[in-house]
Every structure is written in structure tokens, then in C-alpha cells.
mmCIF file of C-alpha atoms in Angstrom:
data_model
loop_
_atom_site.group_PDB
_atom_site.id
_atom_site.type_symbol
_atom_site.label_atom_id
_atom_site.label_comp_id
_atom_site.label_asym_id
_atom_site.label_seq_id
_atom_site.Cartn_x
_atom_site.Cartn_y
_atom_site.Cartn_z
ATOM 1 C CA MET A 1 25.354 55.363 -45.976
ATOM 2 C CA SER A 2 28.867 54.482 -47.149
ATOM 3 C CA HIS A 3 29.158 57.799 -49.037
ATOM 4 C CA GLU A 4 27.996 59.835 -46.032
ATOM 5 C CA LEU A 5 30.533 58.143 -43.752
ATOM 6 C CA ARG A 6 33.554 57.759 -46.004
ATOM 7 C CA THR A 7 33.548 60.922 -48.099
ATOM 8 C CA PRO A 8 34.035 63.483 -45.272
ATOM 9 C CA LEU A 9 36.700 61.332 -43.653
ATOM 10 C CA ASN A 10 38.564 60.858 -46.937
ATOM 11 C CA ALA A 11 38.556 64.653 -47.313
ATOM 12 C CA ILE A 12 40.144 65.001 -43.854
ATOM 13 C CA LEU A 13 42.770 62.375 -44.663
ATOM 14 C CA GLY A 14 43.477 63.877 -48.089
ATOM 15 C CA PHE A 15 44.062 67.396 -46.815
ATOM 16 C CA THR A 16 46.062 66.089 -43.839
ATOM 17 C CA GLN A 17 48.320 64.187 -46.202
ATOM 18 C CA LEU A 18 48.728 67.326 -48.304
ATOM 19 C CA LEU A 19 49.676 69.410 -45.240
ATOM 20 C CA GLU A 20 52.156 66.773 -44.074
ATOM 21 C CA ARG A 21 54.186 67.383 -47.228
ATOM 22 C CA ASN A 22 54.805 70.986 -46.143
ATOM 23 C CA THR A 23 58.327 70.867 -44.729
ATOM 24 C CA ASN A 24 58.047 74.469 -43.453
ATOM 25 C CA LEU A 25 55.601 73.551 -40.696
ATOM 26 C CA PRO A 26 57.005 73.572 -37.140
ATOM 27 C CA GLN A 27 57.682 70.167 -35.603
ATOM 28 C CA GLU A 28 54.801 70.431 -33.146
ATOM 29 C CA ALA A 29 52.337 71.061 -35.983
ATOM 30 C CA GLN A 30 53.728 68.069 -37.901
ATOM 31 C CA GLN A 31 53.221 65.889 -34.821
ATOM 32 C CA HIS A 32 49.638 67.099 -34.499
ATOM 33 C CA LEU A 33 48.996 66.315 -38.172
ATOM 34 C CA ALA A 34 50.463 62.832 -37.711
ATOM 35 C CA ILE A 35 48.033 62.221 -34.827
ATOM 36 C CA ILE A 36 45.097 63.427 -36.944
ATOM 37 C CA HIS A 37 46.221 61.182 -39.799
ATOM 38 C CA ARG A 38 46.622 58.071 -37.621
ATOM 39 C CA SER A 39 43.293 58.670 -35.898
ATOM 40 C CA GLY A 40 41.537 59.239 -39.210
ATOM 41 C CA GLU A 41 42.986 56.065 -40.698
ATOM 42 C CA HIS A 42 41.877 54.085 -37.642
ATOM 43 C CA LEU A 43 38.363 55.527 -37.893
ATOM 44 C CA LEU A 44 38.217 54.807 -41.646
ATOM 45 C CA THR A 45 39.290 51.199 -40.997
ATOM 46 C CA LEU A 46 36.559 50.862 -38.374
ATOM 47 C CA ILE A 47 33.926 52.311 -40.728
ATOM 48 C CA ASN A 48 34.988 50.034 -43.585
ATOM 49 C CA GLN A 49 34.955 46.952 -41.375
ATOM 50 C CA VAL A 50 31.582 47.761 -39.793
ATOM 51 C CA LEU A 51 30.094 48.250 -43.260
ATOM 52 C CA ASP A 52 31.712 45.040 -44.523
ATOM 53 C CA LEU A 53 30.375 43.031 -41.593
ATOM 54 C CA SER A 54 26.918 44.569 -41.995
ATOM 55 C CA LYS A 55 26.823 43.627 -45.692
ATOM 56 C CA ILE A 56 27.964 40.076 -44.948
ATOM 57 C CA GLU A 57 25.375 39.595 -42.178
ATOM 58 C CA ALA A 58 22.631 41.024 -44.397
ATOM 59 C CA GLY A 59 23.540 38.617 -47.201
ATOM 60 C CA TYR A 60 24.558 41.369 -49.625
ATOM 61 C CA VAL A 61 28.031 39.955 -50.295
ATOM 62 C CA ALA A 62 28.375 37.520 -53.184
ATOM 63 C CA LEU A 63 31.316 35.684 -54.663
ATOM 64 C CA ASN A 64 33.044 37.257 -57.646
ATOM 65 C CA ASN A 65 35.259 34.468 -58.954
ATOM 66 C CA SER A 66 38.034 34.936 -61.481
ATOM 67 C CA THR A 67 41.126 33.115 -62.677
ATOM 68 C CA PHE A 68 44.375 34.479 -61.263
ATOM 69 C CA ASP A 69 47.952 33.602 -60.385
ATOM 70 C CA LEU A 70 47.932 32.506 -56.738
ATOM 71 C CA LEU A 71 51.698 32.768 -56.315
ATOM 72 C CA THR A 72 51.733 36.329 -57.662
ATOM 73 C CA LEU A 73 49.014 37.250 -55.172
ATOM 74 C CA LEU A 74 51.085 35.793 -52.331
ATOM 75 C CA ASP A 75 54.153 37.755 -53.482
ATOM 76 C CA GLU A 76 52.128 40.974 -53.533
ATOM 77 C CA ILE A 77 50.849 40.385 -50.001
ATOM 78 C CA LYS A 78 54.357 39.573 -48.769
ATOM 79 C CA ASP A 79 55.689 42.794 -50.317
ATOM 80 C CA MET A 80 52.883 44.706 -48.606
ATOM 81 C CA PHE A 81 53.951 43.564 -45.122
ATOM 82 C CA TYR A 82 57.702 43.184 -45.638
ATOM 83 C CA LEU A 83 58.759 46.658 -44.443
ATOM 84 C CA GLN A 84 56.455 46.572 -41.436
ATOM 85 C CA ALA A 85 57.872 43.195 -40.391
ATOM 86 C CA GLN A 86 61.434 44.401 -40.986
ATOM 87 C CA GLN A 87 60.882 47.488 -38.827
ATOM 88 C CA LYS A 88 59.788 45.257 -35.937
ATOM 89 C CA GLY A 89 62.705 42.867 -36.478
ATOM 90 C CA LEU A 90 60.391 39.997 -37.466
ATOM 91 C CA ALA A 91 61.081 37.347 -40.080
ATOM 92 C CA LEU A 92 58.257 37.103 -42.614
ATOM 93 C CA ILE A 93 58.181 33.669 -44.251
ATOM 94 C CA PHE A 94 55.915 32.518 -47.089
ATOM 95 C CA GLU A 95 56.004 28.843 -48.116
ATOM 96 C CA HIS A 96 53.866 26.709 -50.390
ATOM 97 C CA GLY A 97 53.890 23.015 -51.272
ATOM 98 C CA PRO A 98 55.223 21.885 -54.679
ATOM 99 C CA ASP A 99 51.774 20.609 -55.660
ATOM 100 C CA VAL A 100 49.951 23.881 -54.982
ATOM 101 C CA PRO A 101 48.466 25.027 -58.327
ATOM 102 C CA VAL A 102 49.803 28.272 -59.749
ATOM 103 C CA CYS A 103 46.600 29.390 -61.423
ATOM 104 C CA ILE A 104 43.250 29.002 -59.634
ATOM 105 C CA TYR A 105 39.643 30.099 -60.039
ATOM 106 C CA THR A 106 38.039 31.585 -56.921
ATOM 107 C CA ASP A 107 37.280 35.009 -55.406
ATOM 108 C CA LYS A 108 40.665 36.734 -55.463
ATOM 109 C CA LEU A 109 39.651 39.891 -53.591
ATOM 110 C CA LYS A 110 38.061 37.980 -50.713
ATOM 111 C CA LEU A 111 41.038 35.610 -50.401
ATOM 112 C CA ARG A 112 43.316 38.660 -50.391
ATOM 113 C CA GLN A 113 41.232 40.350 -47.680
ATOM 114 C CA ILE A 114 41.268 37.226 -45.490
ATOM 115 C CA LEU A 115 45.060 36.872 -45.673
ATOM 116 C CA ILE A 116 45.603 40.600 -45.085
ATOM 117 C CA ASN A 117 43.346 40.533 -42.010
ATOM 118 C CA LEU A 118 45.180 37.546 -40.529
ATOM 119 C CA LEU A 119 48.621 39.021 -41.260
ATOM 120 C CA ASN A 120 47.585 42.383 -39.805
ATOM 121 C CA ASN A 121 46.655 40.638 -36.564
ATOM 122 C CA ALA A 122 49.865 38.610 -36.505
ATOM 123 C CA LEU A 123 52.004 41.725 -36.999
ATOM 124 C CA LYS A 124 50.120 43.740 -34.380
ATOM 125 C CA PHE A 125 50.496 41.131 -31.655
ATOM 126 C CA THR A 126 53.952 39.745 -32.455
ATOM 127 C CA GLN A 127 56.893 41.655 -31.000
ATOM 128 C CA THR A 128 59.728 39.140 -31.514
ATOM 129 C CA GLY A 129 60.325 36.043 -33.616
ATOM 130 C CA HIS A 130 58.618 35.390 -36.906
ATOM 131 C CA ILE A 131 55.393 35.113 -38.880
ATOM 132 C CA GLU A 132 54.861 32.266 -41.311
ATOM 133 C CA VAL A 133 52.316 31.719 -44.070
ATOM 134 C CA HIS A 134 52.025 28.143 -45.321
ATOM 135 C CA ILE A 135 49.860 26.935 -48.218
ATOM 136 C CA SER A 136 49.430 23.252 -48.923
ATOM 137 C CA ARG A 137 47.199 21.114 -51.092
ATOM 138 C CA LEU A 138 44.926 18.622 -49.384
ATOM 139 C CA THR A 139 44.054 15.203 -50.794
ATOM 140 C CA GLU A 140 41.831 15.552 -53.830
ATOM 141 C CA SER A 141 38.565 13.670 -53.702
ATOM 142 C CA ILE A 142 36.433 15.364 -56.334
ATOM 143 C CA ALA A 143 38.998 16.086 -59.029
ATOM 144 C CA GLU A 144 38.518 12.667 -60.572
ATOM 145 C CA GLU A 145 34.755 13.105 -60.790
ATOM 146 C CA ASN A 146 35.043 15.720 -63.516
ATOM 147 C CA LYS A 147 38.421 15.977 -65.207
ATOM 148 C CA LYS A 148 37.238 18.903 -67.301
ATOM 149 C CA LEU A 149 36.758 20.945 -64.117
ATOM 150 C CA PRO A 150 39.480 19.767 -61.717
ATOM 151 C CA HIS A 151 39.195 21.083 -58.186
ATOM 152 C CA CYS A 152 41.352 20.845 -55.106
ATOM 153 C CA ARG A 153 41.153 21.993 -51.516
ATOM 154 C CA LEU A 154 43.902 24.369 -50.394
ATOM 155 C CA TYR A 155 44.913 24.735 -46.768
ATOM 156 C CA PHE A 156 46.214 28.104 -45.535
ATOM 157 C CA GLU A 157 48.028 28.676 -42.235
ATOM 158 C CA VAL A 158 49.190 31.950 -40.686
ATOM 159 C CA LYS A 159 51.490 31.294 -37.706
ATOM 160 C CA ASP A 160 53.025 33.816 -35.330
ATOM 161 C CA THR A 161 55.235 33.855 -32.239
ATOM 162 C CA GLY A 162 53.080 36.366 -30.400
ATOM 163 C CA PRO A 163 51.758 36.212 -26.823
ATOM 164 C CA GLY A 164 49.213 33.537 -27.676
ATOM 165 C CA ILE A 165 45.533 33.272 -26.731
ATOM 166 C CA HIS A 166 44.065 31.513 -23.711
ATOM 167 C CA LYS A 167 42.020 28.409 -24.528
ATOM 168 C CA ASP A 168 38.774 29.814 -23.116
ATOM 169 C CA GLU A 169 39.094 32.871 -25.408
ATOM 170 C CA LEU A 170 39.634 31.084 -28.724
ATOM 171 C CA ASP A 171 35.938 31.065 -29.655
ATOM 172 C CA LYS A 172 35.282 34.581 -28.362
ATOM 173 C CA ILE A 173 37.906 36.199 -30.605
ATOM 174 C CA PHE A 174 35.683 35.484 -33.615
ATOM 175 C CA GLU A 175 32.932 37.653 -32.125
ATOM 176 C CA ALA A 176 32.646 41.282 -33.249
ATOM 177 C CA PHE A 177 34.583 43.904 -31.233
ATOM 178 C CA VAL A 178 36.319 41.268 -29.086
ATOM 179 C CA GLN A 179 40.078 40.921 -28.511
ATOM 180 C CA GLY A 180 41.978 38.371 -26.457
ATOM 181 C CA SER A 181 43.116 39.595 -23.032
ATOM 182 C CA ASN A 182 46.775 39.488 -24.154
ATOM 183 C CA GLY A 183 46.154 42.298 -26.629
ATOM 184 C CA THR A 184 43.341 44.301 -25.068
ATOM 185 C CA HIS A 185 45.553 46.889 -23.375
ATOM 186 C CA THR A 186 48.574 46.812 -25.644
ATOM 187 C CA VAL A 187 47.337 46.779 -29.240
ATOM 188 C CA GLU A 188 44.991 49.162 -31.029
ATOM 189 C CA GLY A 189 42.374 47.384 -33.117
ATOM 190 C CA THR A 190 38.694 47.179 -33.982
ATOM 191 C CA GLY A 191 38.085 43.546 -33.127
ATOM 192 C CA LEU A 192 36.376 43.058 -36.504
ATOM 193 C CA GLY A 193 39.111 41.523 -38.666
ATOM 194 C CA LEU A 194 38.578 37.957 -37.453
ATOM 195 C CA PRO A 195 34.739 37.966 -37.603
ATOM 196 C CA ILE A 196 34.903 39.334 -41.155
ATOM 197 C CA SER A 197 37.540 36.791 -42.160
ATOM 198 C CA ARG A 198 35.559 33.868 -40.719
ATOM 199 C CA SER A 199 32.399 35.044 -42.521
ATOM 200 C CA LEU A 200 34.258 35.395 -45.834
ATOM 201 C CA VAL A 201 35.849 31.944 -45.482
ATOM 202 C CA LYS A 202 32.407 30.481 -44.746
ATOM 203 C CA LEU A 203 30.991 32.241 -47.809
ATOM 204 C CA MET A 204 33.736 30.547 -49.848
ATOM 205 C CA ASP A 205 32.733 27.127 -48.467
ATOM 206 C CA GLY A 206 35.603 26.835 -45.990
ATOM 207 C CA GLU A 207 36.209 27.087 -42.260
ATOM 208 C CA LEU A 208 38.534 29.387 -40.292
ATOM 209 C CA THR A 209 39.869 28.019 -37.000
ATOM 210 C CA ALA A 210 42.512 28.998 -34.452
ATOM 211 C CA THR A 211 44.901 27.160 -32.166
ATOM 212 C CA SER A 212 47.196 28.818 -29.668
ATOM 213 C CA THR A 213 49.607 28.294 -26.805
ATOM 214 C CA PRO A 214 50.068 31.245 -24.417
ATOM 215 C CA GLY A 215 53.658 32.432 -24.494
ATOM 216 C CA VAL A 216 54.409 30.499 -27.691
ATOM 217 C CA GLY A 217 52.157 31.849 -30.442
ATOM 218 C CA SER A 218 49.005 31.310 -32.465
ATOM 219 C CA THR A 219 48.012 29.630 -35.719
ATOM 220 C CA PHE A 220 45.004 30.643 -37.801
ATOM 221 C CA SER A 221 44.101 28.195 -40.546
ATOM 222 C CA PHE A 222 41.396 27.815 -43.161
ATOM 223 C CA ASP A 223 40.665 25.638 -46.164
ATOM 224 C CA LEU A 224 39.123 26.611 -49.494
ATOM 225 C CA LEU A 225 37.798 24.543 -52.364
ATOM 226 C CA VAL A 226 39.203 26.087 -55.550
ATOM 227 C CA GLN A 227 39.122 25.239 -59.209
ATOM 228 C CA ILE A 228 42.442 24.544 -60.889
ATOM 229 C CA ALA A 229 42.967 26.570 -64.064
ATOM 230 C CA GLU A 230 46.360 26.385 -65.727
ATOM 231 C CA ALA A 231 47.109 29.710 -67.386
ATOM 232 C CA GLU A 232 48.561 28.076 -70.493
ATOM 233 C CA GLU A 233 45.450 25.972 -71.049
ATOM 234 C CA ARG A 234 43.143 28.904 -70.414
ATOM 235 C CA ILE A 235 44.867 31.137 -72.949
ATOM 236 C CA SER A 236 45.472 28.473 -75.592
ATOM 237 C CA LEU A 237 41.896 27.156 -75.436
ATOM 238 C CA GLY A 238 40.333 30.597 -75.062
ATOM 239 C CA ILE A 239 37.739 29.084 -72.728
ATOM 240 C CA ASP A 240 36.518 30.040 -69.295
ATOM 241 C CA PHE A 241 36.372 26.679 -67.550
ATOM 242 C CA VAL A 242 33.183 27.456 -65.668
ATOM 243 C CA HIS A 243 31.052 29.513 -68.039
ATOM 244 C CA GLU A 244 32.727 28.448 -71.292
ATOM 245 C CA ASN A 245 32.898 32.020 -72.504
ATOM 246 C CA PRO A 246 35.741 33.207 -74.751
ATOM 247 C CA VAL A 247 38.634 34.642 -72.757
ATOM 248 C CA SER A 248 41.416 36.547 -74.428
ATOM 249 C CA GLU A 249 45.041 36.743 -73.374
ATOM 250 C CA ALA A 250 44.494 40.428 -72.689
ATOM 251 C CA GLN A 251 41.710 39.556 -70.223
ATOM 252 C CA TYR A 252 44.012 37.152 -68.397
ATOM 253 C CA THR A 253 46.703 39.833 -68.251
ATOM 254 C CA ARG A 254 44.280 42.254 -66.603
ATOM 255 C CA ASP A 255 43.517 39.654 -63.920
ATOM 256 C CA THR A 256 47.208 39.639 -62.964
ATOM 257 C CA TYR A 257 47.778 43.412 -63.059
ATOM 258 C CA THR A 258 49.974 44.039 -60.012
ATOM 259 C CA GLU A 259 50.609 47.149 -57.931
ATOM 260 C CA ALA A 260 54.167 47.308 -59.251
ATOM 261 C CA MET A 261 52.812 47.378 -62.809
ATOM 262 C CA LEU A 262 50.333 50.102 -61.784
ATOM 263 C CA ILE A 263 53.118 52.321 -60.402
ATOM 264 C CA LYS A 264 55.212 51.682 -63.514
ATOM 265 C CA ASP A 265 52.326 52.795 -65.738
ATOM 266 C CA LEU A 266 51.714 55.851 -63.553
ATOM 267 C CA ARG A 267 55.353 56.886 -63.944
ATOM 268 C CA GLU A 268 54.961 56.809 -67.721
ATOM 269 C CA MET A 269 51.935 59.108 -67.701
ATOM 270 C CA PRO A 270 52.437 62.841 -68.424
ATOM 271 C CA GLU A 271 53.284 64.862 -65.318
ATOM 272 C CA ILE A 272 50.440 67.317 -65.916
ATOM 273 C CA TRP A 273 47.958 64.408 -66.032
ATOM 274 C CA ARG A 274 49.270 63.049 -62.723
ATOM 275 C CA LYS A 275 48.997 66.503 -61.138
ATOM 276 C CA ASP A 276 45.404 66.876 -62.374
ATOM 277 C CA LEU A 277 44.520 63.476 -60.915
ATOM 278 C CA GLU A 278 46.211 64.331 -57.607
ATOM 279 C CA THR A 279 44.364 67.646 -57.291
ATOM 280 C CA ALA A 280 40.977 66.101 -58.145
ATOM 281 C CA THR A 281 41.568 63.257 -55.685
ATOM 282 C CA ILE A 282 42.589 65.538 -52.815
ATOM 283 C CA LEU A 283 39.483 67.688 -53.383
ATOM 284 C CA LEU A 284 37.307 64.540 -53.701
ATOM 285 C CA ASN A 285 35.886 65.980 -56.917
ATOM 286 C CA ALA A 286 34.347 62.855 -58.430
ATOM 287 C CA GLN A 287 33.570 64.528 -61.763
ATOM 288 C CA ALA A 288 37.123 65.835 -62.136
ATOM 289 C CA VAL A 289 38.581 62.436 -61.192
ATOM 290 C CA GLU A 290 36.428 60.648 -63.767
ATOM 291 C CA LYS A 291 37.225 63.272 -66.434
ATOM 292 C CA THR A 292 40.969 62.843 -65.789
ATOM 293 C CA LEU A 293 40.724 59.061 -65.930
ATOM 294 C CA ALA A 294 38.626 59.167 -69.102
ATOM 295 C CA GLU A 295 41.329 61.194 -70.850
ATOM 296 C CA ALA A 296 43.767 58.287 -70.506
ATOM 297 C CA THR A 297 41.458 55.298 -71.056
ATOM 298 C CA GLU A 298 42.821 54.513 -74.512
ATOM 299 C CA GLN A 299 46.427 55.265 -73.588
ATOM 300 C CA ALA A 300 46.553 53.053 -70.465
ATOM 301 C CA PRO A 301 43.388 50.901 -70.129
ATOM 302 C CA GLU A 302 44.745 48.571 -67.412
ATOM 303 C CA LEU A 303 45.915 51.511 -65.295
ATOM 304 C CA ILE A 304 42.600 53.341 -65.596
ATOM 305 C CA GLU A 305 40.631 50.185 -64.779
ATOM 306 C CA ALA A 306 42.729 49.662 -61.621
ATOM 307 C CA LEU A 307 42.325 53.305 -60.540
ATOM 308 C CA ARG A 308 38.562 53.174 -61.114
ATOM 309 C CA LYS A 309 38.361 50.168 -58.779
ATOM 310 C CA LEU A 310 40.035 52.275 -56.085
ATOM 311 C CA VAL A 311 37.554 55.087 -56.708
ATOM 312 C CA ASP A 312 34.645 52.636 -56.484
ATOM 313 C CA THR A 313 35.845 51.519 -53.042
ATOM 314 C CA PHE A 314 36.475 55.125 -51.902
ATOM 315 C CA ASP A 315 40.199 54.394 -51.506
ATOM 316 C CA TYR A 316 41.352 57.901 -52.456
ATOM 317 C CA LYS A 317 44.210 57.686 -49.975
ATOM 318 C CA LYS A 318 45.628 54.735 -51.914
ATOM 319 C CA ILE A 319 45.505 56.727 -55.160
ATOM 320 C CA LEU A 320 47.428 59.578 -53.526
ATOM 321 C CA THR A 321 49.987 57.115 -52.129
ATOM 322 C CA LEU A 322 50.511 55.535 -55.556
ATOM 323 C CA LEU A 323 50.914 58.953 -57.166
ATOM 324 C CA GLN A 324 53.456 59.939 -54.524
ATOM 325 C CA GLN A 325 55.419 56.692 -55.005
ATOM 326 C CA SER A 326 55.543 57.157 -58.766
ATOM 327 C CA LYS A 327 56.684 60.766 -58.324
ATOM 328 C CA GLU A 328 59.455 59.785 -55.896
ATOM 329 C CA MET A 329 60.709 57.032 -58.206
ATOM 330 C CA ASN A 330 60.804 59.434 -61.154
ATOM 331 C CA ASN A 331 62.718 61.994 -59.058
ATOM 332 C CA GLU A 332 65.295 59.374 -58.068
ATOM 333 C CA GLN A 333 66.095 58.707 -61.716
ATOM 334 C CA GLN A 334 66.556 62.363 -62.597
#
């Protein structure tokens, strides 16, 4: 089902993005393309979220834990929303307590999705003021029980100065396709971000709650039990703390492969290779995409692994965006 829904829409978005680069088109045509692009992106978001929620409700979503740098993840998410916040004149503040562990073992992708969903909501509904993300470490109660596998519970808060939510609507906003009355007529959205986030937090043995004061703002908070894994210990011991399998330094490096590193590696690839990948991606030619990626597996294994993950999740638009960013950065240096 996901192929039947996503593939045609990705083709529409890909060709629309290609046409938007044509500077010879009249302004009216460019405006029409922009509308098609925005509408397609909204529909793709809705499809992705409906499929995600369906998989969660059917019990097909499982945890995929790994060790990663929490602070690097937070920096990446902040960078993702920085320009959007700046354009709206909002301050975007990320803070964490001094005792928050740098390196943790939990499901990175699901934690990332939860924070992105909450920040997306905060940015959509907040017109003035600021958005804050706070991470703190709660009192440890189980760390002493097994010093070989220390755990702690982290507490995440996403605060905004938006219109707020009425008290009688706080529980309803976690239902699918529901928005608070303050945003129903002013903000475009699917009403699925919060239900998905609450389900993912529950899957990770936590709880997502909300508090709000109309006219002041809202706070969404959740707690997660995570395993502490210091990077230095992990690399020096060569041990995965949970499964006790050998872990190399190269494996740890792959876990912390950032988008900035991906773009840097893309810029270093031959121009003809990047053009081949762009053409195959726009045409949604899976065989050509895989052939192009396979050609560079030995030359740039981390890059190819990251791009294959985007292909696996049908995020062809992201691949095209990354290629465009790398091209623009190379042109600036010429």
C-alpha cells in the first residue's frame, strides 16, 4: 500500500521541483507550481502519518535501539527549525541540564520523530515570542541496581508562547484528526502529529502530556527511560552494553553521521555521479538509483548508507534537496 500511495505522489513532487528551477517560466506559472508543490507536500505528510499511525495501532512498529550522541541529535533538530523560527521572528531555545548524559542507548529515530512533531506544532501555532526545548535528568532509582547497565529517566519539555489550548480540549488533541479550536481555522495540519507522538512515547515506556494556559502558551512534556552509554567506554571496551557484541569505532561513527557530513560527502563526489543520481531520483527509477549508489559504495560507504535509508523511506524529495544544497555550496566556492 505504501508504494501505491507514495510513488505517484513523489513523481509529482519530483517533476514539480524540477520545473520550479526553470527561471524562464512566467510568474503566474511559477505560482501555480508552488501551489502544486505545497499541496503535494501536505498530502504526502498526511499519507505518511496515516500509514505511521496504522502501523503503530496494528502493532507493527518495534523499537530499534542504538547508541548515539544525544546532544548532536538536539543540535541537528535545532538547525532544522532555526530558519523557520527566524523567519517568524521567534526565538528558538534549546537547553539541557549539566547531568544529562551525552551518549545514550534508545531508539534515535523515534525520539527524533517525537521532537520534530512537537516542534512542528509549536512553530505552526506560535506567532510571537519563543519556543523552548528543555531536557533534564530525573532522579535515578534503578541505576544502582545494575552498575554495568546504568539507566536514567530523561524529561523532555517543548514550550511555546502560542494561543494556548482550552482545558476541556487537552485530552482531545491527542485523538486522530483533532485540533484545538485556537488553531482549527488558522493553521493547516493533519491532526495526526500528537497521536503518533503519544503512541511512540508509550512504545518507549514513557508518557506524553500537555499543559496549557489560553493566551499564554502550551507545554508538551514526556519522559523516557534510557540507557547511559559513554562513547569513550563503548569504543575502548568494544562492547555493546546490551547485547555484548563487538562494536568498532567505525560503527559508532556511522551512528553519529549528521546531515552536514552527508552534504559534505556529496560535494566531494564527482559531478557526473551526482547528476546521474539526480536524474534517477527525479524519474523514480529504483534500479537506476540503486545502480548509481552501488557505484560509490566503496568510495563513500557512510554516504551511500544514509542515502539508502532515504530511499527505503521513499524520501526522494530529501535526496533532491540534499543534491541541490551540495550543488549550491560548490557553486559558491567557484
